[in-house]
Amino acid sequence: MSVDLSTKFGHITISNEVISTVAGGAAVECYGIVGMASKNQLRDGIAEMLRRENFLRGVVVRQEEEKLHIDMYIIVSYGTKISEVAHNVQSQVKYTLNKTVGLSVSSVNIFIQGVRVISE
């Protein structure tokens, strides 16, 4: 599935993989995020972190009518305020997708898959 845009210069098709990669990259730059997790891999209460090339397994892009919805599965660091981290991720992902790809996102849903202690 992909997102289709029409401009005065022509037609643009953006794949969901591109949207997932941009959204995942924006999310991991936020304070309090340890990494992305796969939406299907929560077993034994432990979520495995995804590397940058696999962000699309932790991001689900849905298009309903003209609205774009993104579901993100993340792992946060221990000791951070989870609600604040989730809000920051939502804001950052919406801003980044708007500026880099030109898409207006209706909702960014955050699913916390785990909490990790980061050794410094």
mmCIF file of N, CA and C in Angstrom:
data_model
loop_
_atom_site.group_PDB
_atom_site.id
_atom_site.type_symbol
_atom_site.label_atom_id
_atom_site.label_comp_id
_atom_site.label_asym_id
_atom_site.label_seq_id
_atom_site.Cartn_x
_atom_site.Cartn_y
_atom_site.Cartn_z
ATOM 1 N N MET A 1 0.844 -1.169 0.000
ATOM 2 C CA MET A 1 0.000 0.000 0.000
ATOM 3 C C MET A 1 0.894 1.236 0.000
ATOM 4 N N SER A 2 0.394 2.306 -0.540
ATOM 5 C CA SER A 2 1.176 3.524 -0.612
ATOM 6 C C SER A 2 0.248 4.731 -0.551
ATOM 7 N N VAL A 3 0.869 5.900 -0.369
ATOM 8 C CA VAL A 3 0.141 7.157 -0.320
ATOM 9 C C VAL A 3 0.373 7.874 -1.642
ATOM 10 N N ASP A 4 -0.710 8.322 -2.257
ATOM 11 C CA ASP A 4 -0.627 9.023 -3.533
ATOM 12 C C ASP A 4 -0.912 10.501 -3.332
ATOM 13 N N LEU A 5 -0.041 11.337 -3.901
ATOM 14 C CA LEU A 5 -0.208 12.783 -3.836
ATOM 15 C C LEU A 5 -0.215 13.339 -5.253
ATOM 16 N N SER A 6 -1.038 14.335 -5.463
ATOM 17 C CA SER A 6 -1.037 15.023 -6.752
ATOM 18 C C SER A 6 -0.633 16.468 -6.541
ATOM 19 N N THR A 7 0.351 16.906 -7.314
ATOM 20 C CA THR A 7 0.808 18.285 -7.245
ATOM 21 C C THR A 7 0.652 18.915 -8.621
ATOM 22 N N LYS A 8 0.967 20.185 -8.722
ATOM 23 C CA LYS A 8 0.877 20.852 -10.016
ATOM 24 C C LYS A 8 1.954 20.356 -10.982
ATOM 25 N N PHE A 9 2.973 19.688 -10.442
ATOM 26 C CA PHE A 9 4.052 19.173 -11.276
ATOM 27 C C PHE A 9 3.829 17.735 -11.718
ATOM 28 N N GLY A 10 2.879 17.030 -11.065
ATOM 29 C CA GLY A 10 2.637 15.638 -11.424
ATOM 30 C C GLY A 10 2.144 14.814 -10.254
ATOM 31 N N HIS A 11 2.318 13.523 -10.379
ATOM 32 C CA HIS A 11 1.816 12.546 -9.404
ATOM 33 C C HIS A 11 2.979 11.972 -8.593
ATOM 34 N N ILE A 12 2.787 11.825 -7.276
ATOM 35 C CA ILE A 12 3.821 11.285 -6.389
ATOM 36 C C ILE A 12 3.239 10.104 -5.635
ATOM 37 N N THR A 13 3.961 9.000 -5.611
ATOM 38 C CA THR A 13 3.574 7.826 -4.838
ATOM 39 C C THR A 13 4.646 7.576 -3.782
ATOM 40 N N ILE A 14 4.229 7.532 -2.504
ATOM 41 C CA ILE A 14 5.156 7.301 -1.390
ATOM 42 C C ILE A 14 4.774 5.977 -0.744
ATOM 43 N N SER A 15 5.711 5.037 -0.702
ATOM 44 C CA SER A 15 5.411 3.719 -0.138
ATOM 45 C C SER A 15 5.352 3.785 1.386
ATOM 46 N N ASN A 16 4.642 2.823 1.961
ATOM 47 C CA ASN A 16 4.540 2.749 3.411
ATOM 48 C C ASN A 16 5.886 2.475 4.066
ATOM 49 N N GLU A 17 6.783 1.796 3.349
ATOM 50 C CA GLU A 17 8.113 1.528 3.889
ATOM 51 C C GLU A 17 8.888 2.817 4.107
ATOM 52 N N VAL A 18 8.746 3.761 3.185
ATOM 53 C CA VAL A 18 9.419 5.057 3.320
ATOM 54 C C VAL A 18 8.837 5.816 4.513
ATOM 55 N N ILE A 19 7.525 5.830 4.627
ATOM 56 C CA ILE A 19 6.875 6.512 5.747
ATOM 57 C C ILE A 19 7.299 5.881 7.065
ATOM 58 N N SER A 20 7.357 4.545 7.114
ATOM 59 C CA SER A 20 7.766 3.844 8.333
ATOM 60 C C SER A 20 9.203 4.168 8.717
ATOM 61 N N THR A 21 10.093 4.209 7.739
ATOM 62 C CA THR A 21 11.498 4.500 8.015
ATOM 63 C C THR A 21 11.677 5.924 8.528
ATOM 64 N N VAL A 22 11.002 6.881 7.908
ATOM 65 C CA VAL A 22 11.110 8.281 8.341
ATOM 66 C C VAL A 22 10.517 8.444 9.742
ATOM 67 N N ALA A 23 9.362 7.827 9.983
ATOM 68 C CA ALA A 23 8.723 7.923 11.299
ATOM 69 C C ALA A 23 9.571 7.255 12.381
ATOM 70 N N GLY A 24 10.127 6.085 12.085
ATOM 71 C CA GLY A 24 10.979 5.396 13.047
ATOM 72 C C GLY A 24 12.245 6.167 13.354
ATOM 73 N N GLY A 25 12.842 6.764 12.326
ATOM 74 C CA GLY A 25 14.042 7.580 12.531
ATOM 75 C C GLY A 25 13.751 8.792 13.389
ATOM 76 N N ALA A 26 12.594 9.411 13.186
ATOM 77 C CA ALA A 26 12.209 10.567 13.997
ATOM 78 C C ALA A 26 11.963 10.156 15.443
ATOM 79 N N ALA A 27 11.374 8.989 15.640
ATOM 80 C CA ALA A 27 11.047 8.537 16.999
ATOM 81 C C ALA A 27 12.298 8.244 17.819
ATOM 82 N N VAL A 28 13.271 7.556 17.232
ATOM 83 C CA VAL A 28 14.450 7.170 18.011
ATOM 84 C C VAL A 28 15.344 8.358 18.347
ATOM 85 N N GLU A 29 15.121 9.500 17.711
ATOM 86 C CA GLU A 29 15.875 10.700 18.049
ATOM 87 C C GLU A 29 15.332 11.381 19.308
ATOM 88 N N CYS A 30 14.148 10.993 19.748
ATOM 89 C CA CYS A 30 13.528 11.633 20.912
ATOM 90 C C CYS A 30 14.167 11.155 22.217
ATOM 91 N N TYR A 31 14.221 12.060 23.179
ATOM 92 C CA TYR A 31 14.753 11.729 24.499
ATOM 93 C C TYR A 31 13.850 10.691 25.166
ATOM 94 N N GLY A 32 14.456 9.689 25.759
ATOM 95 C CA GLY A 32 13.715 8.674 26.496
ATOM 96 C C GLY A 32 13.398 7.435 25.693
ATOM 97 N N ILE A 33 13.721 7.439 24.407
ATOM 98 C CA ILE A 33 13.469 6.270 23.564
ATOM 99 C C ILE A 33 14.735 5.433 23.487
ATOM 100 N N VAL A 34 14.609 4.160 23.829
ATOM 101 C CA VAL A 34 15.730 3.239 23.715
ATOM 102 C C VAL A 34 15.782 2.673 22.304
ATOM 103 N N GLY A 35 14.603 2.380 21.726
ATOM 104 C CA GLY A 35 14.547 1.846 20.377
ATOM 105 C C GLY A 35 13.143 1.490 19.971
ATOM 106 N N MET A 36 13.041 0.910 18.797
ATOM 107 C CA MET A 36 11.763 0.455 18.265
ATOM 108 C C MET A 36 11.635 -1.042 18.517
ATOM 109 N N ALA A 37 10.392 -1.503 18.652
ATOM 110 C CA ALA A 37 10.123 -2.928 18.850
ATOM 111 C C ALA A 37 9.150 -3.401 17.784
ATOM 112 N N SER A 38 9.218 -4.672 17.455
ATOM 113 C CA SER A 38 8.283 -5.242 16.500
ATOM 114 C C SER A 38 6.917 -5.376 17.150
ATOM 115 N N LYS A 39 5.868 -5.150 16.391
ATOM 116 C CA LYS A 39 4.519 -5.249 16.944
ATOM 117 C C LYS A 39 4.133 -6.688 17.197
ATOM 118 N N ASN A 40 4.782 -7.632 16.568
ATOM 119 C CA ASN A 40 4.418 -9.045 16.699
ATOM 120 C C ASN A 40 5.350 -9.855 17.586
ATOM 121 N N GLN A 41 6.370 -9.237 18.154
ATOM 122 C CA GLN A 41 7.424 -10.021 18.773
ATOM 123 C C GLN A 41 7.439 -9.978 20.296
ATOM 124 N N LEU A 42 6.361 -9.592 20.912
ATOM 125 C CA LEU A 42 6.333 -9.543 22.369
ATOM 126 C C LEU A 42 6.043 -10.944 22.893
ATOM 127 N N ARG A 43 7.085 -11.633 23.370
ATOM 128 C CA ARG A 43 6.914 -12.966 23.915
ATOM 129 C C ARG A 43 7.743 -13.063 25.190
ATOM 130 N N ASP A 44 7.249 -13.774 26.135
ATOM 131 C CA ASP A 44 7.907 -13.925 27.429
ATOM 132 C C ASP A 44 8.123 -12.588 28.113
ATOM 133 N N GLY A 45 7.347 -11.572 27.757
ATOM 134 C CA GLY A 45 7.449 -10.264 28.386
ATOM 135 C C GLY A 45 8.672 -9.467 27.977
ATOM 136 N N ILE A 46 9.408 -9.925 26.958
ATOM 137 C CA ILE A 46 10.620 -9.227 26.525
ATOM 138 C C ILE A 46 10.453 -8.822 25.067
ATOM 139 N N ALA A 47 10.648 -7.541 24.786
ATOM 140 C CA ALA A 47 10.566 -7.043 23.414
ATOM 141 C C ALA A 47 11.978 -6.858 22.871
ATOM 142 N N GLU A 48 12.218 -7.335 21.667
ATOM 143 C CA GLU A 48 13.530 -7.193 21.042
ATOM 144 C C GLU A 48 13.589 -5.882 20.266
ATOM 145 N N MET A 49 14.696 -5.172 20.424
ATOM 146 C CA MET A 49 14.854 -3.899 19.721
ATOM 147 C C MET A 49 15.184 -4.135 18.253
ATOM 148 N N LEU A 50 14.618 -3.268 17.408
ATOM 149 C CA LEU A 50 14.857 -3.336 15.972
ATOM 150 C C LEU A 50 15.992 -2.408 15.579
ATOM 151 N N ARG A 51 16.751 -2.816 14.565
ATOM 152 C CA ARG A 51 17.772 -1.941 14.022
ATOM 153 C C ARG A 51 17.130 -1.006 13.004
ATOM 154 N N ARG A 52 17.865 0.005 12.590
ATOM 155 C CA ARG A 52 17.339 1.049 11.706
ATOM 156 C C ARG A 52 16.725 0.483 10.417
ATOM 157 N N GLU A 53 17.315 -0.550 9.856
ATOM 158 C CA GLU A 53 16.797 -1.087 8.599
ATOM 159 C C GLU A 53 15.503 -1.881 8.780
ATOM 160 N N ASN A 54 15.121 -2.153 10.019
ATOM 161 C CA ASN A 54 13.898 -2.920 10.287
ATOM 162 C C ASN A 54 12.797 -2.100 10.950
ATOM 163 N N PHE A 55 12.879 -0.779 10.879
ATOM 164 C CA PHE A 55 11.873 0.061 11.523
ATOM 165 C C PHE A 55 10.463 -0.220 11.023
ATOM 166 N N LEU A 56 10.334 -0.655 9.779
ATOM 167 C CA LEU A 56 8.996 -0.859 9.247
ATOM 168 C C LEU A 56 8.256 -1.986 9.953
ATOM 169 N N ARG A 57 8.964 -2.863 10.669
ATOM 170 C CA ARG A 57 8.300 -3.903 11.457
ATOM 171 C C ARG A 57 7.713 -3.341 12.747
ATOM 172 N N GLY A 58 8.159 -2.152 13.163
ATOM 173 C CA GLY A 58 7.656 -1.542 14.385
ATOM 174 C C GLY A 58 6.744 -0.355 14.148
ATOM 175 N N VAL A 59 6.454 -0.085 12.878
ATOM 176 C CA VAL A 59 5.582 1.037 12.523
ATOM 177 C C VAL A 59 4.513 0.519 11.573
ATOM 178 N N VAL A 60 3.260 0.793 11.885
ATOM 179 C CA VAL A 60 2.150 0.413 11.018
ATOM 180 C C VAL A 60 1.534 1.685 10.454
ATOM 181 N N VAL A 61 1.461 1.766 9.145
ATOM 182 C CA VAL A 61 0.874 2.927 8.473
ATOM 183 C C VAL A 61 -0.480 2.517 7.912
ATOM 184 N N ARG A 62 -1.528 3.229 8.332
ATOM 185 C CA ARG A 62 -2.882 2.959 7.853
ATOM 186 C C ARG A 62 -3.432 4.205 7.179
ATOM 187 N N GLN A 63 -4.142 3.995 6.093
ATOM 188 C CA GLN A 63 -4.775 5.107 5.395
ATOM 189 C C GLN A 63 -6.266 4.824 5.320
ATOM 190 N N GLU A 64 -7.057 5.689 5.959
ATOM 191 C CA GLU A 64 -8.503 5.576 5.932
ATOM 192 C C GLU A 64 -9.052 6.832 5.273
ATOM 193 N N GLU A 65 -9.659 6.642 4.115
ATOM 194 C CA GLU A 65 -10.145 7.748 3.292
ATOM 195 C C GLU A 65 -8.969 8.675 2.988
ATOM 196 N N GLU A 66 -9.011 9.910 3.429
ATOM 197 C CA GLU A 66 -7.923 10.852 3.176
ATOM 198 C C GLU A 66 -7.051 11.064 4.414
ATOM 199 N N LYS A 67 -7.254 10.261 5.461
ATOM 200 C CA LYS A 67 -6.521 10.439 6.712
ATOM 201 C C LYS A 67 -5.442 9.378 6.857
ATOM 202 N N LEU A 68 -4.307 9.791 7.398
ATOM 203 C CA LEU A 68 -3.169 8.910 7.598
ATOM 204 C C LEU A 68 -2.987 8.669 9.093
ATOM 205 N N HIS A 69 -2.946 7.394 9.495
ATOM 206 C CA HIS A 69 -2.778 7.009 10.891
ATOM 207 C C HIS A 69 -1.518 6.156 11.014
ATOM 208 N N ILE A 70 -0.748 6.424 12.066
ATOM 209 C CA ILE A 70 0.494 5.690 12.286
ATOM 210 C C ILE A 70 0.475 5.079 13.681
ATOM 211 N N ASP A 71 0.768 3.781 13.763
ATOM 212 C CA ASP A 71 0.916 3.072 15.031
ATOM 213 C C ASP A 71 2.393 2.763 15.206
ATOM 214 N N MET A 72 2.952 3.154 16.364
ATOM 215 C CA MET A 72 4.371 2.943 16.622
ATOM 216 C C MET A 72 4.560 2.109 17.886
ATOM 217 N N TYR A 73 5.468 1.153 17.818
ATOM 218 C CA TYR A 73 5.771 0.248 18.929
ATOM 219 C C TYR A 73 7.182 0.558 19.396
ATOM 220 N N ILE A 74 7.301 1.110 20.614
ATOM 221 C CA ILE A 74 8.587 1.621 21.082
ATOM 222 C C ILE A 74 8.979 1.018 22.423
ATOM 223 N N ILE A 75 10.258 1.165 22.739
ATOM 224 C CA ILE A 75 10.812 0.786 24.037
ATOM 225 C C ILE A 75 11.380 2.053 24.661
ATOM 226 N N VAL A 76 10.976 2.348 25.894
ATOM 227 C CA VAL A 76 11.411 3.575 26.564
ATOM 228 C C VAL A 76 12.460 3.246 27.620
ATOM 229 N N SER A 77 13.216 4.258 28.006
ATOM 230 C CA SER A 77 14.245 4.058 29.027
ATOM 231 C C SER A 77 13.630 4.176 30.414
ATOM 232 N N TYR A 78 14.193 3.432 31.328
ATOM 233 C CA TYR A 78 13.727 3.420 32.708
ATOM 234 C C TYR A 78 13.967 4.782 33.358
ATOM 235 N N GLY A 79 12.995 5.251 34.104
ATOM 236 C CA GLY A 79 13.143 6.497 34.840
ATOM 237 C C GLY A 79 12.586 7.708 34.124
ATOM 238 N N THR A 80 12.092 7.533 32.913
ATOM 239 C CA THR A 80 11.496 8.663 32.195
ATOM 240 C C THR A 80 9.982 8.627 32.382
ATOM 241 N N LYS A 81 9.367 9.775 32.231
ATOM 242 C CA LYS A 81 7.912 9.863 32.327
ATOM 243 C C LYS A 81 7.340 9.388 30.995
ATOM 244 N N ILE A 82 6.692 8.244 31.014
ATOM 245 C CA ILE A 82 6.260 7.581 29.785
ATOM 246 C C ILE A 82 5.270 8.441 29.001
ATOM 247 N N SER A 83 4.349 9.090 29.673
ATOM 248 C CA SER A 83 3.372 9.910 28.955
ATOM 249 C C SER A 83 4.037 11.075 28.240
ATOM 250 N N GLU A 84 5.058 11.657 28.853
ATOM 251 C CA GLU A 84 5.769 12.783 28.231
ATOM 252 C C GLU A 84 6.603 12.307 27.037
ATOM 253 N N VAL A 85 7.241 11.158 27.169
ATOM 254 C CA VAL A 85 8.020 10.596 26.066
ATOM 255 C C VAL A 85 7.096 10.286 24.887
ATOM 256 N N ALA A 86 5.941 9.693 25.164
ATOM 257 C CA ALA A 86 4.987 9.359 24.104
ATOM 258 C C ALA A 86 4.483 10.614 23.401
ATOM 259 N N HIS A 87 4.200 11.666 24.170
ATOM 260 C CA HIS A 87 3.749 12.923 23.569
ATOM 261 C C HIS A 87 4.833 13.533 22.691
ATOM 262 N N ASN A 88 6.079 13.490 23.155
ATOM 263 C CA ASN A 88 7.196 14.017 22.358
ATOM 264 C C ASN A 88 7.363 13.242 21.058
ATOM 265 N N VAL A 89 7.208 11.921 21.115
ATOM 266 C CA VAL A 89 7.325 11.095 19.910
ATOM 267 C C VAL A 89 6.207 11.456 18.926
ATOM 268 N N GLN A 90 4.993 11.611 19.432
ATOM 269 C CA GLN A 90 3.876 11.972 18.563
ATOM 270 C C GLN A 90 4.141 13.296 17.849
ATOM 271 N N SER A 91 4.575 14.284 18.608
ATOM 272 C CA SER A 91 4.840 15.604 18.022
ATOM 273 C C SER A 91 5.974 15.544 17.010
ATOM 274 N N GLN A 92 7.052 14.861 17.354
ATOM 275 C CA GLN A 92 8.219 14.784 16.477
ATOM 276 C C GLN A 92 7.905 14.047 15.177
ATOM 277 N N VAL A 93 7.156 12.952 15.267
ATOM 278 C CA VAL A 93 6.819 12.178 14.071
ATOM 279 C C VAL A 93 5.917 12.986 13.145
ATOM 280 N N LYS A 94 4.917 13.655 13.706
ATOM 281 C CA LYS A 94 4.028 14.490 12.883
ATOM 282 C C LYS A 94 4.819 15.602 12.193
ATOM 283 N N TYR A 95 5.674 16.273 12.939
ATOM 284 C CA TYR A 95 6.469 17.371 12.386
ATOM 285 C C TYR A 95 7.410 16.873 11.283
ATOM 286 N N THR A 96 8.126 15.787 11.551
ATOM 287 C CA THR A 96 9.108 15.271 10.599
ATOM 288 C C THR A 96 8.444 14.805 9.307
ATOM 289 N N LEU A 97 7.332 14.085 9.416
ATOM 290 C CA LEU A 97 6.648 13.626 8.207
ATOM 291 C C LEU A 97 6.088 14.797 7.410
ATOM 292 N N ASN A 98 5.645 15.831 8.099
ATOM 293 C CA ASN A 98 5.122 17.003 7.407
ATOM 294 C C ASN A 98 6.240 17.732 6.667
ATOM 295 N N LYS A 99 7.397 17.878 7.303
ATOM 296 C CA LYS A 99 8.493 18.637 6.704
ATOM 297 C C LYS A 99 9.262 17.858 5.642
ATOM 298 N N THR A 100 9.509 16.569 5.854
ATOM 299 C CA THR A 100 10.344 15.817 4.916
ATOM 300 C C THR A 100 9.557 15.211 3.760
ATOM 301 N N VAL A 101 8.351 14.723 4.042
ATOM 302 C CA VAL A 101 7.589 14.018 3.020
ATOM 303 C C VAL A 101 6.389 14.839 2.553
ATOM 304 N N GLY A 102 5.982 15.815 3.345
ATOM 305 C CA GLY A 102 4.842 16.645 2.981
ATOM 306 C C GLY A 102 3.504 16.027 3.298
ATOM 307 N N LEU A 103 3.482 15.103 4.264
ATOM 308 C CA LEU A 103 2.240 14.428 4.637
ATOM 309 C C LEU A 103 1.679 14.999 5.931
ATOM 310 N N SER A 104 0.380 15.143 5.964
ATOM 311 C CA SER A 104 -0.309 15.553 7.178
ATOM 312 C C SER A 104 -0.850 14.291 7.851
ATOM 313 N N VAL A 105 -0.408 14.023 9.063
ATOM 314 C CA VAL A 105 -0.770 12.814 9.782
ATOM 315 C C VAL A 105 -1.920 13.129 10.737
ATOM 316 N N SER A 106 -2.979 12.327 10.681
ATOM 317 C CA SER A 106 -4.133 12.550 11.554
ATOM 318 C C SER A 106 -3.867 12.085 12.973
ATOM 319 N N SER A 107 -3.236 10.912 13.120
ATOM 320 C CA SER A 107 -2.967 10.405 14.464
ATOM 321 C C SER A 107 -1.695 9.574 14.485
ATOM 322 N N VAL A 108 -0.982 9.676 15.600
ATOM 323 C CA VAL A 108 0.181 8.834 15.863
ATOM 324 C C VAL A 108 -0.108 8.117 17.173
ATOM 325 N N ASN A 109 -0.343 6.814 17.096
ATOM 326 C CA ASN A 109 -0.664 6.011 18.269
ATOM 327 C C ASN A 109 0.604 5.320 18.756
ATOM 328 N N ILE A 110 0.896 5.475 20.041
ATOM 329 C CA ILE A 110 2.118 4.935 20.627
ATOM 330 C C ILE A 110 1.777 3.720 21.485
ATOM 331 N N PHE A 111 2.481 2.628 21.256
ATOM 332 C CA PHE A 111 2.341 1.416 22.049
ATOM 333 C C PHE A 111 3.691 1.128 22.696
ATOM 334 N N ILE A 112 3.737 1.192 24.030
ATOM 335 C CA ILE A 112 4.982 0.938 24.763
ATOM 336 C C ILE A 112 5.135 -0.575 24.903
ATOM 337 N N GLN A 113 6.192 -1.117 24.304
ATOM 338 C CA GLN A 113 6.423 -2.557 24.318
ATOM 339 C C GLN A 113 7.390 -2.988 25.416
ATOM 340 N N GLY A 114 8.048 -2.021 26.047
ATOM 341 C CA GLY A 114 8.977 -2.397 27.103
ATOM 342 C C GLY A 114 9.673 -1.204 27.690
ATOM 343 N N VAL A 115 10.325 -1.449 28.824
ATOM 344 C CA VAL A 115 11.128 -0.438 29.510
ATOM 345 C C VAL A 115 12.499 -1.061 29.729
ATOM 346 N N ARG A 116 13.562 -0.329 29.370
ATOM 347 C CA ARG A 116 14.923 -0.837 29.519
ATOM 348 C C ARG A 116 15.747 0.108 30.367
ATOM 349 N N VAL A 117 16.647 -0.474 31.140
ATOM 350 C CA VAL A 117 17.606 0.295 31.905
ATOM 351 C C VAL A 117 18.827 0.518 31.019
ATOM 352 N N ILE A 118 19.224 1.773 30.884
ATOM 353 C CA ILE A 118 20.369 2.107 30.044
ATOM 354 C C ILE A 118 21.574 2.320 30.949
ATOM 355 N N SER A 119 22.641 1.559 30.698
ATOM 356 C CA SER A 119 23.869 1.770 31.464
ATOM 357 C C SER A 119 24.684 2.840 30.785
ATOM 358 N N GLU A 120 25.119 3.815 31.570
ATOM 359 C CA GLU A 120 25.869 4.937 30.991
ATOM 360 C C GLU A 120 27.337 4.831 31.268
#
